[in-house]
Tab-separated table of C-alpha atoms and ligand atoms in Angstrom:
chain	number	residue	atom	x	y	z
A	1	UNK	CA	-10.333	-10.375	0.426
A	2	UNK	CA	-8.042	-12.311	2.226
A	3	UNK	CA	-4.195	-10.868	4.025
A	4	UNK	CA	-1.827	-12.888	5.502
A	5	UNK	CA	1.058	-10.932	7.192
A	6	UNK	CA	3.982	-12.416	7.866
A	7	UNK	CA	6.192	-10.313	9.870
A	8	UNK	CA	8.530	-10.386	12.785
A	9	UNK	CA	6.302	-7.499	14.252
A	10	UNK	CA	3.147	-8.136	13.927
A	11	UNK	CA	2.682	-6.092	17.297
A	12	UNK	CA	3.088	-2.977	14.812
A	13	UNK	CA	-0.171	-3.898	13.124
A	14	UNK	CA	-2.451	-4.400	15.816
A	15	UNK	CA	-3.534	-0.110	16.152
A	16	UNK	CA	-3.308	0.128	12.784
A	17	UNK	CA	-5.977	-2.676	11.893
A	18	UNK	CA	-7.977	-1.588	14.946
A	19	UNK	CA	-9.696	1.577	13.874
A	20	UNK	CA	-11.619	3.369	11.396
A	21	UNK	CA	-12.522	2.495	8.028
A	22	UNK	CA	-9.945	-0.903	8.504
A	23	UNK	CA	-12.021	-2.168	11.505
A	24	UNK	CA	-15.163	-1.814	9.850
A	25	UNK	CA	-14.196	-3.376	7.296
A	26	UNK	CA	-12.888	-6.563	8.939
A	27	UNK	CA	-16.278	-6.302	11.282
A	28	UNK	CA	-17.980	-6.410	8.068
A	29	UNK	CA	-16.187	-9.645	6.906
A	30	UNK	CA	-14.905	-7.818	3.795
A	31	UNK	CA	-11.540	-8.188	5.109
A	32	UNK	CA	-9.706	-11.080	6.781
A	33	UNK	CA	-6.557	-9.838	7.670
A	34	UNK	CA	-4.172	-12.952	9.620
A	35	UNK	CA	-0.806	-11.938	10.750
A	36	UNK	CA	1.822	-14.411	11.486
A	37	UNK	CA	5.017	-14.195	13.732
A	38	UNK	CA	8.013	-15.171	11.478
A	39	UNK	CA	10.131	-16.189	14.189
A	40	UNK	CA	7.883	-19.460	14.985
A	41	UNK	CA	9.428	-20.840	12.230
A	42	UNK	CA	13.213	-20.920	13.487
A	43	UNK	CA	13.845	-23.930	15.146
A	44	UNK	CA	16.740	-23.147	16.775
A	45	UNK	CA	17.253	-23.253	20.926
A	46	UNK	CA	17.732	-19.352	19.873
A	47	UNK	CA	14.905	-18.347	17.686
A	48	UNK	CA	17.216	-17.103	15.279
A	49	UNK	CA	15.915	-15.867	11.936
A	50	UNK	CA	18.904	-13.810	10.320
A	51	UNK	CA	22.630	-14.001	10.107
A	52	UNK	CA	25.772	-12.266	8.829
A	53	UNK	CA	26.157	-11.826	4.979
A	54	UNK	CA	28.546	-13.907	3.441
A	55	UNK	CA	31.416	-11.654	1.919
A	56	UNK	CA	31.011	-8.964	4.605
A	57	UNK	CA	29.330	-6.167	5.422
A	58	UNK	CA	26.781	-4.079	7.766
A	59	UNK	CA	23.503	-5.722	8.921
A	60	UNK	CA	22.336	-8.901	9.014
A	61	UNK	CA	20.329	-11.340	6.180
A	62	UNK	CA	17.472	-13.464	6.417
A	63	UNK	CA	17.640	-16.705	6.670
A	64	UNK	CA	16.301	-18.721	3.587
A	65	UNK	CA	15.515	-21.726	5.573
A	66	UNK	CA	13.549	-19.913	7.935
A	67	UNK	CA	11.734	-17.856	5.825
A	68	UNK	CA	10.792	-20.012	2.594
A	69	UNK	CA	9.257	-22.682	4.617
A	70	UNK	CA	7.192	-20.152	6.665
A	71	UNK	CA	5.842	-18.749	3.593
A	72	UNK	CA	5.075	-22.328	1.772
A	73	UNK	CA	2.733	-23.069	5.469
A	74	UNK	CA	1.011	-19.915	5.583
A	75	UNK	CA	0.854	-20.044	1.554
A	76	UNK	CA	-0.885	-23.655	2.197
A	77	UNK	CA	-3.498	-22.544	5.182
A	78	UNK	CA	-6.146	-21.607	2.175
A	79	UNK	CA	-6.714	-23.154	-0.920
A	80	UNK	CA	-6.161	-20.018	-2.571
A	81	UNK	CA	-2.220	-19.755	-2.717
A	82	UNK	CA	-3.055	-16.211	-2.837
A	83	UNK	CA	-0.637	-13.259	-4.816
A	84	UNK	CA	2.822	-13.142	-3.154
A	85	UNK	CA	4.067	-9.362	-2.374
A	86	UNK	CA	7.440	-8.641	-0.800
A	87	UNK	CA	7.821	-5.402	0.325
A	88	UNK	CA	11.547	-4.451	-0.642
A	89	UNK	CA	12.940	-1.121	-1.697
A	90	UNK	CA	14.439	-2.958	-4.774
A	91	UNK	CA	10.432	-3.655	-5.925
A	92	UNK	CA	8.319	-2.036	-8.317
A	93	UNK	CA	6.795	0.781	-7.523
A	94	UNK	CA	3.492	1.436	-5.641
A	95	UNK	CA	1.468	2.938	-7.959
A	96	UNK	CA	-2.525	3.490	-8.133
A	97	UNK	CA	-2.302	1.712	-11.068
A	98	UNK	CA	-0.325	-1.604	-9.066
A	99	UNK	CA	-2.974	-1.105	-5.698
A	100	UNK	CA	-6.090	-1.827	-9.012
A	101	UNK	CA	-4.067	-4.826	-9.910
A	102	UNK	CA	-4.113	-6.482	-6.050
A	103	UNK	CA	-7.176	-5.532	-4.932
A	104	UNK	CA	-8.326	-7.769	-8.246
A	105	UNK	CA	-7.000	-10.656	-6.229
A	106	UNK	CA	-8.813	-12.989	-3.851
A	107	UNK	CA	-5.390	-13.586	-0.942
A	108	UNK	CA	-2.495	-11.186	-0.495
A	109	UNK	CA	0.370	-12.844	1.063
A	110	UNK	CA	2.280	-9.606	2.788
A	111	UNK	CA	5.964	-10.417	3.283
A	112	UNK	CA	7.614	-8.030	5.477
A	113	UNK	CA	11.541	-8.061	6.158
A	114	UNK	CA	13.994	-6.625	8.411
A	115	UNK	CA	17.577	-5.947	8.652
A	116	UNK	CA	19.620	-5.381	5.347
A	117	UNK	CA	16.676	-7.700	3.454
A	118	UNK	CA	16.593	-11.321	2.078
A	119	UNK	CA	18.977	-13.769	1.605
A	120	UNK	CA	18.346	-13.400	-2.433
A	121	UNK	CA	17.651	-17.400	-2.554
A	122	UNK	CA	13.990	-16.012	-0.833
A	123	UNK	CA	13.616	-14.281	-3.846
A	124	UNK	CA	14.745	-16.617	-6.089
A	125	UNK	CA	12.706	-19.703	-5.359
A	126	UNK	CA	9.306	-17.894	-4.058
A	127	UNK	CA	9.233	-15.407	-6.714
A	128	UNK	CA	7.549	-13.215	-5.605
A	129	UNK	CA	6.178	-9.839	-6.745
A	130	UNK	CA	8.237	-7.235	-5.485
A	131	UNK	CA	7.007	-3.724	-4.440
A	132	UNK	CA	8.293	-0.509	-2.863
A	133	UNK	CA	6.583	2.344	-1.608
A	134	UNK	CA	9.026	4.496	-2.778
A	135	UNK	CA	12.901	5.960	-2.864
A	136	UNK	CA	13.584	5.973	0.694
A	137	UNK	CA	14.718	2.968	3.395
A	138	UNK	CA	12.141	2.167	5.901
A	139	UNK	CA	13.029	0.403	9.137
A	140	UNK	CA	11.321	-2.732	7.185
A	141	UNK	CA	8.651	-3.671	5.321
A	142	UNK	CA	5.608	-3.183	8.205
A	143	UNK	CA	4.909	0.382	6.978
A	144	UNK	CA	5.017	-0.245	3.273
A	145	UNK	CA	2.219	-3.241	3.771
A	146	UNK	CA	0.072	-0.909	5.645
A	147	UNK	CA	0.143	1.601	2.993
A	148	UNK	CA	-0.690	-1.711	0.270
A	149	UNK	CA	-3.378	-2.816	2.817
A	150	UNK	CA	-4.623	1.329	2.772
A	151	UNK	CA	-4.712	1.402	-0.311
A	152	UNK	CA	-6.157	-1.841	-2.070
A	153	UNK	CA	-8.824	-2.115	0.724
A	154	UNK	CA	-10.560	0.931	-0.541
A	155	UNK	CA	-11.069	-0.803	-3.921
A	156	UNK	CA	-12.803	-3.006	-2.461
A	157	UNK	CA	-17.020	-2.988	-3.004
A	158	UNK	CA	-18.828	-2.108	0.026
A	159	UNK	CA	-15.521	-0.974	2.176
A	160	UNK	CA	-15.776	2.572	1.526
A	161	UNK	CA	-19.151	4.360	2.395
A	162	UNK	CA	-19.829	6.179	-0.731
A	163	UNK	CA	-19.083	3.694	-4.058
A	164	UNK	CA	-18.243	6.821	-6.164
A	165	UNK	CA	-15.008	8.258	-3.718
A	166	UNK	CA	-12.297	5.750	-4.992
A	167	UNK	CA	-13.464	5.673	-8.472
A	168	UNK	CA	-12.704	9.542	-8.079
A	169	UNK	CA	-9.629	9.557	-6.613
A	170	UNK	CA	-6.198	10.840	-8.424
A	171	UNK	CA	-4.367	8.298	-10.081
A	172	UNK	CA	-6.975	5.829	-10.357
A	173	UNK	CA	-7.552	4.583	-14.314
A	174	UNK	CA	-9.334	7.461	-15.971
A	175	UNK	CA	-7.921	10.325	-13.332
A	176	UNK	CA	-4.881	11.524	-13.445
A	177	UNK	CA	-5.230	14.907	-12.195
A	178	UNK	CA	-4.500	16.054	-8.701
A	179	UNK	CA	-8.028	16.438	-6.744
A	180	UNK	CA	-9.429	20.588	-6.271
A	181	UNK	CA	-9.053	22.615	-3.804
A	182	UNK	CA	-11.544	22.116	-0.914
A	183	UNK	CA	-13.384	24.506	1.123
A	184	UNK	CA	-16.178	24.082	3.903
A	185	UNK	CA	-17.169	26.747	6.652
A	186	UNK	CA	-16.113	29.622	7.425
A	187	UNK	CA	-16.201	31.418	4.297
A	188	UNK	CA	-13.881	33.947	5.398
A	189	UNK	CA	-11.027	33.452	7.889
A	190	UNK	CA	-8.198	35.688	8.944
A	191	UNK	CA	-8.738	37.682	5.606
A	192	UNK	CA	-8.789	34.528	3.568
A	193	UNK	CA	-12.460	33.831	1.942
A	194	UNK	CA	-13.324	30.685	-0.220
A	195	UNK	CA	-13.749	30.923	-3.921
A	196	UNK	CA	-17.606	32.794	-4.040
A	197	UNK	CA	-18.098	30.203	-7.638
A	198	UNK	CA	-18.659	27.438	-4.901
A	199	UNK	CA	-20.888	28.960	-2.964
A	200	UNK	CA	-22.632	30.348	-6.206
A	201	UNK	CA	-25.400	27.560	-6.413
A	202	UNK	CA	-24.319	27.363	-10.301
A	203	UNK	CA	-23.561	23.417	-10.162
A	204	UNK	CA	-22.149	23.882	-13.866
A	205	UNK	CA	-20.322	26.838	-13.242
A	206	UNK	CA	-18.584	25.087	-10.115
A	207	UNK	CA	-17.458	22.293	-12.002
A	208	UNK	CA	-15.863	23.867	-14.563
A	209	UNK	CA	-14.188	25.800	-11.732
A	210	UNK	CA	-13.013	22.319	-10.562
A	211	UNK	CA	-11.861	21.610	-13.908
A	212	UNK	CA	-9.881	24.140	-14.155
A	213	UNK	CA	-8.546	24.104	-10.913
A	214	UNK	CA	-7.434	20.400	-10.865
A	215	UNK	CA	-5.278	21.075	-14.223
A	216	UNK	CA	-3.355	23.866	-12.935
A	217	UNK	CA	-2.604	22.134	-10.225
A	218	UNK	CA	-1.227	19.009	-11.378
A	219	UNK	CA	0.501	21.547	-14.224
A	220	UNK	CA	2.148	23.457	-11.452
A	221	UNK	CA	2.596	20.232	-8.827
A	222	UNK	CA	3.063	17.008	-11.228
A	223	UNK	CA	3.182	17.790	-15.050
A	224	UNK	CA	4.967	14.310	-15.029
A	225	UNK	CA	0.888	12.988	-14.841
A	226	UNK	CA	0.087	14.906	-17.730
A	227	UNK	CA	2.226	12.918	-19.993
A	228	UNK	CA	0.122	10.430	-22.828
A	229	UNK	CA	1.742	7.393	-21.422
A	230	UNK	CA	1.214	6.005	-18.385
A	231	UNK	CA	3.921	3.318	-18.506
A	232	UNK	CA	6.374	4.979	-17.205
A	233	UNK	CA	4.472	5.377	-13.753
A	234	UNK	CA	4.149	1.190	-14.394
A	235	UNK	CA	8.500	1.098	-13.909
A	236	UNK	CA	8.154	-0.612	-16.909
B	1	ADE	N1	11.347	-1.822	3.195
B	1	ADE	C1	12.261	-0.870	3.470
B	1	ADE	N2	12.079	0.218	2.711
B	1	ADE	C2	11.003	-0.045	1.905
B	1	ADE	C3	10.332	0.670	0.887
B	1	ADE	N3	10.709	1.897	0.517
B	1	ADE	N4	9.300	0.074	0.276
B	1	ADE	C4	8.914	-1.170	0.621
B	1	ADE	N5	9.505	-1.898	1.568
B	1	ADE	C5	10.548	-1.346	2.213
């Protein structure tokens, strides 16, 4: 899979995409992730890239004509136009269920903003799909892509070591329970021992014990996954 970034702080990524499981994965040419500086597409003596609103008001906008044609040139650098996600608080939200969705795709096309957002004619012409990592303002958008990148990349065949882990994960199609409770050595410490089921041997007996531990969690933590329909956690 291809990412393009396009960001007016692409220094933000370059930790981020430098370690672990993300670095491998680039090493191993599963990933191609390209991020592009959005201010070397104002072409003014200032590099300016946002401005007051019109009508008033805290912050500063986007430009349109700074940011549409920097998308339609990084858009155009790959056959591929690629999927189109700005991350906005306004968006849909990041679900498991959205990350399946892009990591189908080929090219993500990460658009990150800054300030009090877009000027809405961004919006209006690119169309492009808008997601939010949740109820809560960021600083911008660079933190919400990493968590899309995070996410979607461990979809992806051969990224993570074992195939199985994903496919096992909460929230992804088919599991919508919170995962068990996990243990490993000691057994006992300050007074507090591990379940003795899991150390039992009994494989059967331990994963009913998982069972039954996963539902009473996600009764006690998130009944809201419990419910028949999963629309709701589409925002549709
Ligand atoms: N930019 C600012 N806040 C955000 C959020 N919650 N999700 C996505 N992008 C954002």
């Amino acid at each position: 899979m291809r990412i393009d970034l396009i960001t007016l702080f692409p220094g933000i990524f370059e930790g981020y995409l430098s370690e672990s499981i993300l670095k491998d994965a680039i090493e191993r040419g599963l990933l191609d992730v390209r991020s592009h500086y959005m201010r070397q597409w104002a072409n003014d003596k200032h590099n300016t890239m946002d401005d007051r609103p019109f009508g008033g008001g805290p912050g500063m906008v986007l430009k349109v004509d700074r940011v549409v044609p920097c998308v339609e040139e990084v858009r155009s650098y790959d056959a591929n136009p690629g999927r189109l996600v700005m991350l906005t608080p306004q968006g849909r939200p990041l679900t498991q269920r959205v990350v399946e969705e892009l990591a189908r795709e080929e090219r993500l096309i990460l658009l990150c903003g800054r300030y009090e957002g877009f000027d809405q004619r961004v919006v209006d012409i690119l169309r492009p799909d808008e997601i939010s990592i949740g109820d809560y303002v960021l600083n911008g958008g660079e933190v919400a892509a990493m968590a899309i990148i995070d996410s979607v990349m461990r979809l992806i065949p051969g990224v993570l070591g074992d195939e199985t882990s994903a496919s096992l994960d909460s929230f992804s199609s088919g599991n919508r329970l919170l995962e068990e409770d996990q243990y490993t050595r000691p057994r006992v410490y300050r007074g507090l021992s591990a379940p003795d089921i899991l150390l039992s041997g009994d494989h059967g007996l331990i994963e009913k014990w998982r069972e039954i531990n996963r539902k009473e969690k996600t009764f006690a933590r998130r009944p809201d996954l419990l419910d028949d329909d999963p629309s709701e956690e589409r925002g549709v």
